[in-house]
Coordinates of N, CA and C in Angstrom, one line a residue:
X1 N 0.8 -1.3 -0.2 CA -0.2 -0.2 -0.2 C 1.1 1.0 0.3
X2 N 0.5 2.3 -1.0 CA 1.1 3.4 -0.9 C 1.3 4.3 0.3
X3 N 2.4 5.0 0.4 CA 2.5 5.7 1.9 C 1.8 7.2 1.5
X4 N 0.9 7.7 2.2 CA 0.1 8.9 2.0 C 1.2 10.0 2.4
X5 N 1.4 10.8 1.8 CA 2.0 12.5 1.5 C 1.9 13.2 2.7
X6 N 2.9 13.2 3.5 CA 2.7 14.5 4.5 C 2.2 16.0 4.4
X7 N 1.7 16.3 4.7 CA 1.2 17.8 3.8 C 1.6 19.3 5.5
X8 N 3.2 19.7 5.1 CA 3.4 21.0 6.0 C 2.1 22.1 5.7
X9 N 1.4 22.5 6.8 CA 1.0 23.8 7.1 C 1.8 24.6 7.1
X10 N 1.5 26.1 6.3 CA 1.9 27.7 6.3 C 2.1 27.6 7.8
X11 N 3.4 28.9 8.0 CA 3.6 29.2 9.1 C 2.8 30.3 9.1
X12 N 1.8 30.6 10.3 CA 0.8 31.8 10.1 C 1.3 32.7 10.3
X13 N 1.2 34.1 9.4 CA 1.7 35.4 9.8 C 1.0 36.5 9.4
X14 N 0.0 37.3 10.2 CA -0.7 38.2 10.5 C -0.5 39.3 9.5
X15 N -1.6 39.8 9.6 CA -1.0 41.1 8.4 C -0.4 42.3 8.5
X16 N -0.2 43.1 8.4 CA 0.8 44.1 8.8 C 0.2 45.1 9.6
X17 N -1.0 45.5 8.6 CA -2.1 46.4 9.1 C -2.9 45.6 10.2
X18 N -2.1 44.7 11.3 CA -3.0 44.0 12.2 C -2.1 43.6 13.4
X19 N -1.3 43.6 13.0 CA 0.3 43.4 13.6 C 0.2 44.7 14.8
X20 N 0.5 44.5 15.9 CA 0.8 45.6 17.1 C 1.9 45.9 17.1
X21 N 2.5 47.3 17.2 CA 3.5 47.9 16.8 C 5.0 47.4 17.8
X22 N 6.0 47.7 17.7 CA 7.1 47.0 18.4 C 7.5 48.3 19.6
X23 N 6.9 49.5 19.4 CA 6.8 50.7 20.4 C 6.1 50.1 21.2
X24 N 5.1 49.8 21.2 CA 3.4 49.6 22.5 C 3.6 49.1 23.1
X25 N 4.8 48.2 23.1 CA 4.8 47.1 24.3 C 5.8 47.8 25.2
X26 N 6.7 48.8 25.1 CA 7.6 49.6 25.3 C 7.1 50.7 26.4
X27 N 6.1 50.4 27.7 CA 5.6 51.2 28.2 C 6.7 51.6 29.4
X28 N 6.6 53.3 30.0 CA 7.2 53.8 30.7 C 6.9 52.7 31.9
X29 N 7.7 52.6 32.8 CA 7.9 51.5 34.3 C 6.8 52.8 35.4
X30 N 6.4 52.4 36.3 CA 5.3 53.1 37.3 C 6.5 54.3 38.3
X31 N 5.8 55.2 38.8 CA 6.9 55.8 39.4 C 6.6 55.5 40.2
X32 N 8.1 55.8 41.3 CA 8.1 55.1 42.8 C 7.1 55.3 43.9
X33 N 6.5 56.4 43.4 CA 5.4 56.8 44.6 C 4.4 56.1 44.4
X34 N 4.2 55.4 43.3 CA 2.7 54.8 43.2 C 2.7 53.5 44.0
X35 N 3.7 53.0 44.0 CA 3.5 51.6 45.2 C 3.2 52.3 46.6
X36 N 4.1 53.1 46.6 CA 4.6 53.5 47.9 C 3.2 54.3 48.4
X37 N 2.7 54.7 47.9 CA 1.2 55.6 48.3 C 0.2 54.5 48.2
X38 N 0.2 53.4 47.8 CA -0.9 52.8 47.4 C -0.7 51.7 49.1
X39 N 0.0 51.1 49.3 CA 0.6 50.9 50.5 C 0.1 51.9 51.7
X40 N 0.7 52.9 51.5 CA 0.2 53.8 52.8 C -1.3 53.9 52.5
X41 N -2.2 54.3 51.8 CA -3.3 54.1 51.9 C -4.3 52.7 52.7
X42 N -3.7 51.5 52.6 CA -4.3 50.2 53.0 C -3.5 50.1 54.2
X43 N -2.5 50.8 54.8 CA -2.3 50.3 56.3 C -3.7 51.6 56.8
X44 N -3.2 53.1 56.5 CA -4.1 54.3 56.9 C -5.6 53.6 57.0
X45 N -6.3 53.0 55.9 CA -7.4 52.3 56.2 C -7.6 51.2 57.0
X46 N -6.6 50.5 57.2 CA -6.7 49.0 58.4 C -7.1 50.0 59.6
X47 N -5.7 51.0 59.8 CA -5.5 51.3 61.3 C -7.0 52.1 61.2
X48 N -7.4 52.8 60.6 CA -8.6 53.9 60.5 C -9.5 52.9 61.3
X49 N -9.4 51.6 60.2 CA -11.0 50.7 61.2 C -10.5 50.3 62.4
X50 N -9.3 50.1 62.5 CA -8.5 49.2 64.0 C -9.0 50.1 64.6
X51 N -8.5 51.3 64.6 CA -8.6 52.1 65.6 C -10.5 52.6 66.0
X52 N -10.9 52.3 64.6 CA -12.3 52.8 64.9 C -13.4 52.1 66.1
X53 N -13.0 50.1 65.3 CA -13.3 49.1 66.4 C -13.0 49.1 68.2
X54 N -11.3 49.2 68.1 CA -10.8 49.4 69.3 C -11.4 50.2 70.6
X55 N -11.6 51.7 69.8 CA -12.1 52.5 71.0 C -13.6 52.5 70.7
X56 N -14.1 51.6 70.4 CA -15.9 51.3 70.4 C -16.5 52.2 69.9
X57 N -16.5 52.8 69.0 CA -16.7 54.1 67.9 C -16.1 55.6 68.5
X58 N -15.5 55.5 69.3 CA -15.6 57.3 69.9 C -14.2 58.1 68.9
X59 N -13.2 57.3 68.7 CA -12.4 57.3 67.7 C -12.6 57.4 66.4
X60 N -11.4 57.3 65.3 CA -11.1 58.8 64.9 C -11.7 59.8 64.5
X61 N -13.0 59.8 64.6 CA -14.2 61.1 64.3 C -15.7 60.6 65.0
X62 N -15.5 60.8 66.4 CA -17.3 60.6 67.0 C -18.2 60.8 66.1
X63 N -18.4 62.3 65.7 CA -18.9 62.2 65.2 C -19.7 62.0 63.9
X64 N -18.5 61.5 62.9 CA -19.3 60.6 62.2 C -20.0 59.1 62.1
X65 N -19.9 58.7 63.2 CA -20.8 57.9 63.1 C -19.9 56.1 62.4
X66 N -21.0 56.2 61.9 CA -20.5 54.5 61.4 C -20.0 55.3 59.2
X67 N -19.9 56.5 59.1 CA -18.8 57.4 57.6 C -17.7 56.6 58.9
X68 N -16.9 56.4 59.5 CA -16.0 56.2 60.0 C -15.0 54.9 58.8
X69 N -16.0 53.7 59.0 CA -16.1 52.6 58.3 C -16.2 53.1 56.8
X70 N -17.0 53.8 56.3 CA -16.6 54.4 54.9 C -15.1 55.0 54.6
X71 N -15.0 55.7 55.4 CA -13.5 56.2 55.4 C -12.1 55.3 55.1
X72 N -12.5 53.9 56.2 CA -11.3 53.6 56.2 C -11.7 52.3 55.1
X73 N -12.5 52.2 54.4 CA -12.9 51.1 53.3 C -12.6 52.0 52.5
X74 N -12.8 53.4 52.4 CA -12.9 54.0 50.7 C -11.1 54.2 50.6
X75 N -10.2 54.5 51.9 CA -8.7 54.9 51.4 C -8.4 53.4 50.9
X76 N -8.8 52.0 51.6 CA -8.8 50.8 50.9 C -8.7 50.5 49.4
X77 N -9.6 50.7 49.0 CA -10.5 51.0 47.4 C -9.7 52.1 46.9
X78 N -8.9 53.1 47.2 CA -8.3 54.4 46.7 C -7.0 53.4 46.0
X79 N -6.8 53.0 47.3 CA -5.6 52.2 47.0 C -5.8 51.0 45.8
X80 N -6.7 50.3 45.9 CA -7.1 49.6 44.4 C -6.9 50.2 43.2
X81 N -7.3 51.5 43.5 CA -7.5 52.0 42.2 C -6.3 52.9 41.4
X82 N -5.6 52.7 42.6 CA -4.2 53.5 42.6 C -3.0 51.9 41.8
X83 N -3.1 50.8 42.7 CA -2.9 49.6 42.0 C -3.0 48.9 40.6
X84 N -3.9 49.8 40.1 CA -4.8 49.3 38.8 C -3.8 50.3 37.9
X85 N -2.9 51.1 38.4 CA -2.0 51.6 37.3 C -0.9 51.3 37.2
X86 N -0.6 50.5 38.0 CA 0.8 50.3 38.5 C 1.3 49.4 37.0
X87 N 2.4 49.2 36.7 CA 3.1 48.6 35.7 C 4.5 47.7 36.0

């Protein structure tokens, strides 16, 4: 019985108008302040919440009552927004 021919597939090369530019991947690295400020916001947010609970809701600002939770969690969410820009 004769042996069948092996077909070689052509190597796919995308068209030049679709191919990404070589310079598009060379983005600048993030500035040093970006991760530092994100970590600072995380620590401040957690610290705010810990002080709020351990002081039996008298500190950091007693008049804000449960808005102190929004401040603590807001600082942590802001740090996530900053970290989303980190390269």
